[in-house]
Amino acid sequence: PVITTPNNSHVICVDADGTLVRDLTLTADNNIPGTYTYEWYESTNPTLVIGTGSDFTVSNAEPTGATRTYTVVMTNTVTGCQNASASFDVIQSGQAAVATGTIGYVVTNAFSDLQTITVNVTGYGSYVFSLDDGPRQISNVF
Protein backbone atom coordinates (compact mmCIF):
# COMPACT_ATOMS: atom_id res chain seq x y z
CA PRO A 1 0.00 0.00 0.00
CA VAL A 2 0.98 3.61 -0.55
CA ILE A 3 -0.34 6.26 1.83
CA THR A 4 -1.83 9.27 0.08
CA THR A 5 -3.73 12.37 1.20
CA PRO A 6 -5.88 15.03 -0.43
CA ASN A 7 -3.62 17.56 -2.16
CA ASN A 8 -0.56 15.50 -1.16
CA SER A 9 -0.56 17.26 2.22
CA HIS A 10 1.35 16.03 5.27
CA VAL A 11 -0.04 18.66 7.65
CA ILE A 12 -2.77 18.99 10.25
CA CYS A 13 -3.61 22.54 11.25
CA VAL A 14 -3.57 23.40 14.95
CA ASP A 15 -4.18 26.69 16.81
CA ALA A 16 -1.43 28.03 19.05
CA ASP A 17 -3.36 26.67 22.06
CA GLY A 18 -3.33 23.14 20.57
CA THR A 19 -6.91 23.04 19.28
CA LEU A 20 -7.30 21.11 16.04
CA VAL A 21 -8.42 23.35 13.16
CA ARG A 22 -8.12 20.93 10.22
CA ASP A 23 -7.64 17.17 10.32
CA LEU A 24 -5.99 15.02 7.65
CA THR A 25 -7.30 11.81 6.10
CA LEU A 26 -4.69 9.22 5.14
CA THR A 27 -5.70 6.70 2.46
CA ALA A 28 -4.07 3.34 1.80
CA ASP A 29 -3.96 3.18 -1.99
CA ASN A 30 -3.65 -0.25 -3.50
CA ASN A 31 -3.63 -1.14 -7.18
CA ILE A 32 -3.69 -4.94 -6.71
CA PRO A 33 -7.15 -6.50 -7.15
CA GLY A 34 -8.55 -8.38 -4.17
CA THR A 35 -10.20 -7.95 -0.80
CA TYR A 36 -8.05 -6.62 2.01
CA THR A 37 -8.11 -5.68 5.66
CA TYR A 38 -6.13 -2.71 6.93
CA GLU A 39 -4.38 -1.98 10.21
CA TRP A 40 -3.01 1.49 10.93
CA TYR A 41 -0.14 2.15 13.35
CA GLU A 42 1.60 5.19 14.80
CA SER A 43 5.32 4.99 15.50
CA THR A 44 4.93 6.02 19.17
CA ASN A 45 3.23 2.68 19.84
CA PRO A 46 3.95 0.40 16.85
CA THR A 47 1.99 -2.58 18.22
CA LEU A 48 -1.29 -0.73 18.89
CA VAL A 49 -3.77 -0.80 15.99
CA ILE A 50 -5.31 2.70 15.76
CA GLY A 51 -7.56 2.17 12.73
CA THR A 52 -8.88 -0.63 10.53
CA GLY A 53 -10.31 0.86 7.34
CA SER A 54 -8.58 1.83 4.12
CA ASP A 55 -8.77 5.44 5.39
CA PHE A 56 -7.52 6.83 8.68
CA THR A 57 -8.14 10.40 9.87
CA VAL A 58 -5.57 12.15 12.04
CA SER A 59 -8.00 14.16 14.15
CA ASN A 60 -6.12 15.09 17.28
CA ALA A 61 -3.24 17.41 18.03
CA GLU A 62 0.02 16.22 19.54
CA PRO A 63 0.55 18.29 22.74
CA THR A 64 4.29 18.63 22.11
CA GLY A 65 3.81 19.55 18.45
CA ALA A 66 5.92 16.58 17.41
CA THR A 67 5.80 15.02 13.96
CA ARG A 68 3.98 11.70 14.00
CA THR A 69 4.75 8.79 11.70
CA TYR A 70 2.11 6.36 10.42
CA THR A 71 2.17 3.04 8.60
CA VAL A 72 -0.56 0.76 7.35
CA VAL A 73 -0.46 -3.03 6.97
CA MET A 74 -2.67 -4.46 4.26
CA THR A 75 -3.68 -8.15 4.48
CA ASN A 76 -5.25 -10.13 1.64
CA THR A 77 -8.34 -11.85 3.09
CA VAL A 78 -7.94 -14.90 0.80
CA THR A 79 -4.20 -15.59 0.95
CA GLY A 80 -3.32 -13.95 4.26
CA CYS A 81 -0.36 -12.23 2.57
CA GLN A 82 0.59 -8.95 4.23
CA ASN A 83 2.35 -5.88 2.99
CA ALA A 84 3.28 -2.77 4.97
CA SER A 85 3.47 0.75 3.61
CA ALA A 86 6.47 3.01 3.83
CA SER A 87 6.38 5.38 6.80
CA PHE A 88 4.32 8.55 6.35
CA ASP A 89 5.09 11.65 8.46
CA VAL A 90 2.33 14.01 9.57
CA ILE A 91 3.37 17.36 10.97
CA GLN A 92 1.23 19.88 12.74
CA SER A 93 1.36 23.54 11.98
CA GLY A 94 -0.75 26.58 12.53
CA GLN A 95 -0.96 30.31 12.43
CA ALA A 96 1.43 32.14 14.73
CA ALA A 97 -0.11 33.88 17.72
CA VAL A 98 1.05 36.63 20.05
CA ALA A 99 1.38 35.47 23.65
CA THR A 100 -1.32 36.78 25.97
CA GLY A 101 -0.30 39.97 27.75
CA THR A 102 2.35 40.94 25.18
CA ILE A 103 2.43 43.05 22.02
CA GLY A 104 4.41 40.40 20.14
CA TYR A 105 7.66 42.27 19.68
CA VAL A 106 10.46 44.03 21.56
CA VAL A 107 12.41 47.06 20.32
CA THR A 108 15.90 47.64 21.66
CA ASN A 109 17.98 50.76 21.04
CA ALA A 110 14.86 52.61 19.90
CA PHE A 111 15.47 55.80 17.95
CA SER A 112 19.10 54.91 17.30
CA ASP A 113 20.80 53.94 14.07
CA LEU A 114 21.16 50.35 15.38
CA GLN A 115 17.74 49.53 16.70
CA THR A 116 16.69 45.89 16.85
CA ILE A 117 13.16 44.53 16.59
CA THR A 118 12.57 41.00 17.90
CA VAL A 119 9.24 39.37 17.05
CA ASN A 120 7.95 36.87 19.63
CA VAL A 121 5.18 34.45 18.65
CA THR A 122 3.88 31.10 19.80
CA GLY A 123 2.38 28.25 17.84
CA TYR A 124 3.16 25.05 16.01
CA GLY A 125 5.24 25.39 12.90
CA SER A 126 8.26 26.99 11.33
CA TYR A 127 7.60 30.63 10.56
CA VAL A 128 9.05 33.27 8.26
CA PHE A 129 9.00 36.93 9.21
CA SER A 130 8.65 40.19 7.31
CA LEU A 131 8.39 43.86 8.25
CA ASP A 132 6.15 46.15 6.19
CA ASP A 133 5.81 43.58 3.38
CA GLY A 134 9.59 43.49 3.01
CA PRO A 135 11.61 40.39 2.20
CA ARG A 136 10.77 37.29 4.19
CA GLN A 137 13.35 35.79 6.51
CA ILE A 138 13.62 32.84 8.86
CA SER A 139 15.02 34.89 11.75
CA ASN A 140 12.61 36.73 14.03
CA VAL A 141 15.19 39.48 14.63
CA PHE A 142 15.33 42.59 12.43
CSV table of C-alpha atoms in Angstrom, one decimal:
chain,number,residue,atom,x,y,z
A,1,PRO,CA,0.0,0.0,0.0
A,2,VAL,CA,1.0,3.6,-0.6
A,3,ILE,CA,-0.3,6.3,1.8
A,4,THR,CA,-1.8,9.3,0.1
A,5,THR,CA,-3.7,12.4,1.2
A,6,PRO,CA,-5.9,15.0,-0.4
A,7,ASN,CA,-3.6,17.6,-2.2
A,8,ASN,CA,-0.6,15.5,-1.2
A,9,SER,CA,-0.6,17.3,2.2
A,10,HIS,CA,1.4,16.0,5.3
A,11,VAL,CA,0.0,18.7,7.7
A,12,ILE,CA,-2.8,19.0,10.3
A,13,CYS,CA,-3.6,22.5,11.3
A,14,VAL,CA,-3.6,23.4,15.0
A,15,ASP,CA,-4.2,26.7,16.8
A,16,ALA,CA,-1.4,28.0,19.1
A,17,ASP,CA,-3.4,26.7,22.1
A,18,GLY,CA,-3.3,23.1,20.6
A,19,THR,CA,-6.9,23.0,19.3
A,20,LEU,CA,-7.3,21.1,16.0
A,21,VAL,CA,-8.4,23.4,13.2
A,22,ARG,CA,-8.1,20.9,10.2
A,23,ASP,CA,-7.6,17.2,10.3
A,24,LEU,CA,-6.0,15.0,7.7
A,25,THR,CA,-7.3,11.8,6.1
A,26,LEU,CA,-4.7,9.2,5.1
A,27,THR,CA,-5.7,6.7,2.5
A,28,ALA,CA,-4.1,3.3,1.8
A,29,ASP,CA,-4.0,3.2,-2.0
A,30,ASN,CA,-3.7,-0.3,-3.5
A,31,ASN,CA,-3.6,-1.1,-7.2
A,32,ILE,CA,-3.7,-4.9,-6.7
A,33,PRO,CA,-7.1,-6.5,-7.1
A,34,GLY,CA,-8.5,-8.4,-4.2
A,35,THR,CA,-10.2,-8.0,-0.8
A,36,TYR,CA,-8.1,-6.6,2.0
A,37,THR,CA,-8.1,-5.7,5.7
A,38,TYR,CA,-6.1,-2.7,6.9
A,39,GLU,CA,-4.4,-2.0,10.2
A,40,TRP,CA,-3.0,1.5,10.9
A,41,TYR,CA,-0.1,2.1,13.3
A,42,GLU,CA,1.6,5.2,14.8
A,43,SER,CA,5.3,5.0,15.5
A,44,THR,CA,4.9,6.0,19.2
A,45,ASN,CA,3.2,2.7,19.8
A,46,PRO,CA,4.0,0.4,16.8
A,47,THR,CA,2.0,-2.6,18.2
A,48,LEU,CA,-1.3,-0.7,18.9
A,49,VAL,CA,-3.8,-0.8,16.0
A,50,ILE,CA,-5.3,2.7,15.8
A,51,GLY,CA,-7.6,2.2,12.7
A,52,THR,CA,-8.9,-0.6,10.5
A,53,GLY,CA,-10.3,0.9,7.3
A,54,SER,CA,-8.6,1.8,4.1
A,55,ASP,CA,-8.8,5.4,5.4
A,56,PHE,CA,-7.5,6.8,8.7
A,57,THR,CA,-8.1,10.4,9.9
A,58,VAL,CA,-5.6,12.1,12.0
A,59,SER,CA,-8.0,14.2,14.2
A,60,ASN,CA,-6.1,15.1,17.3
A,61,ALA,CA,-3.2,17.4,18.0
A,62,GLU,CA,0.0,16.2,19.5
A,63,PRO,CA,0.6,18.3,22.7
A,64,THR,CA,4.3,18.6,22.1
A,65,GLY,CA,3.8,19.5,18.4
A,66,ALA,CA,5.9,16.6,17.4
A,67,THR,CA,5.8,15.0,14.0
A,68,ARG,CA,4.0,11.7,14.0
A,69,THR,CA,4.8,8.8,11.7
A,70,TYR,CA,2.1,6.4,10.4
A,71,THR,CA,2.2,3.0,8.6
A,72,VAL,CA,-0.6,0.8,7.3
A,73,VAL,CA,-0.5,-3.0,7.0
A,74,MET,CA,-2.7,-4.5,4.3
A,75,THR,CA,-3.7,-8.2,4.5
A,76,ASN,CA,-5.2,-10.1,1.6
A,77,THR,CA,-8.3,-11.8,3.1
A,78,VAL,CA,-7.9,-14.9,0.8
A,79,THR,CA,-4.2,-15.6,0.9
A,80,GLY,CA,-3.3,-13.9,4.3
A,81,CYS,CA,-0.4,-12.2,2.6
A,82,GLN,CA,0.6,-9.0,4.2
A,83,ASN,CA,2.4,-5.9,3.0
A,84,ALA,CA,3.3,-2.8,5.0
A,85,SER,CA,3.5,0.8,3.6
A,86,ALA,CA,6.5,3.0,3.8
A,87,SER,CA,6.4,5.4,6.8
A,88,PHE,CA,4.3,8.5,6.4
A,89,ASP,CA,5.1,11.6,8.5
A,90,VAL,CA,2.3,14.0,9.6
A,91,ILE,CA,3.4,17.4,11.0
A,92,GLN,CA,1.2,19.9,12.7
A,93,SER,CA,1.4,23.5,12.0
A,94,GLY,CA,-0.7,26.6,12.5
A,95,GLN,CA,-1.0,30.3,12.4
A,96,ALA,CA,1.4,32.1,14.7
A,97,ALA,CA,-0.1,33.9,17.7
A,98,VAL,CA,1.0,36.6,20.0
A,99,ALA,CA,1.4,35.5,23.7
A,100,THR,CA,-1.3,36.8,26.0
A,101,GLY,CA,-0.3,40.0,27.7
A,102,THR,CA,2.4,40.9,25.2
A,103,ILE,CA,2.4,43.0,22.0
A,104,GLY,CA,4.4,40.4,20.1
A,105,TYR,CA,7.7,42.3,19.7
A,106,VAL,CA,10.5,44.0,21.6
A,107,VAL,CA,12.4,47.1,20.3
A,108,THR,CA,15.9,47.6,21.7
A,109,ASN,CA,18.0,50.8,21.0
A,110,ALA,CA,14.9,52.6,19.9
A,111,PHE,CA,15.5,55.8,17.9
A,112,SER,CA,19.1,54.9,17.3
A,113,ASP,CA,20.8,53.9,14.1
A,114,LEU,CA,21.2,50.4,15.4
A,115,GLN,CA,17.7,49.5,16.7
A,116,THR,CA,16.7,45.9,16.8
A,117,ILE,CA,13.2,44.5,16.6
A,118,THR,CA,12.6,41.0,17.9
A,119,VAL,CA,9.2,39.4,17.1
A,120,ASN,CA,7.9,36.9,19.6
A,121,VAL,CA,5.2,34.5,18.7
A,122,THR,CA,3.9,31.1,19.8
A,123,GLY,CA,2.4,28.2,17.8
A,124,TYR,CA,3.2,25.0,16.0
A,125,GLY,CA,5.2,25.4,12.9
A,126,SER,CA,8.3,27.0,11.3
A,127,TYR,CA,7.6,30.6,10.6
A,128,VAL,CA,9.0,33.3,8.3
A,129,PHE,CA,9.0,36.9,9.2
A,130,SER,CA,8.6,40.2,7.3
A,131,LEU,CA,8.4,43.9,8.3
A,132,ASP,CA,6.2,46.2,6.2
A,133,ASP,CA,5.8,43.6,3.4
A,134,GLY,CA,9.6,43.5,3.0
A,135,PRO,CA,11.6,40.4,2.2
A,136,ARG,CA,10.8,37.3,4.2
A,137,GLN,CA,13.3,35.8,6.5
A,138,ILE,CA,13.6,32.8,8.9
A,139,SER,CA,15.0,34.9,11.7
A,140,ASN,CA,12.6,36.7,14.0
A,141,VAL,CA,15.2,39.5,14.6
A,142,PHE,CA,15.3,42.6,12.4
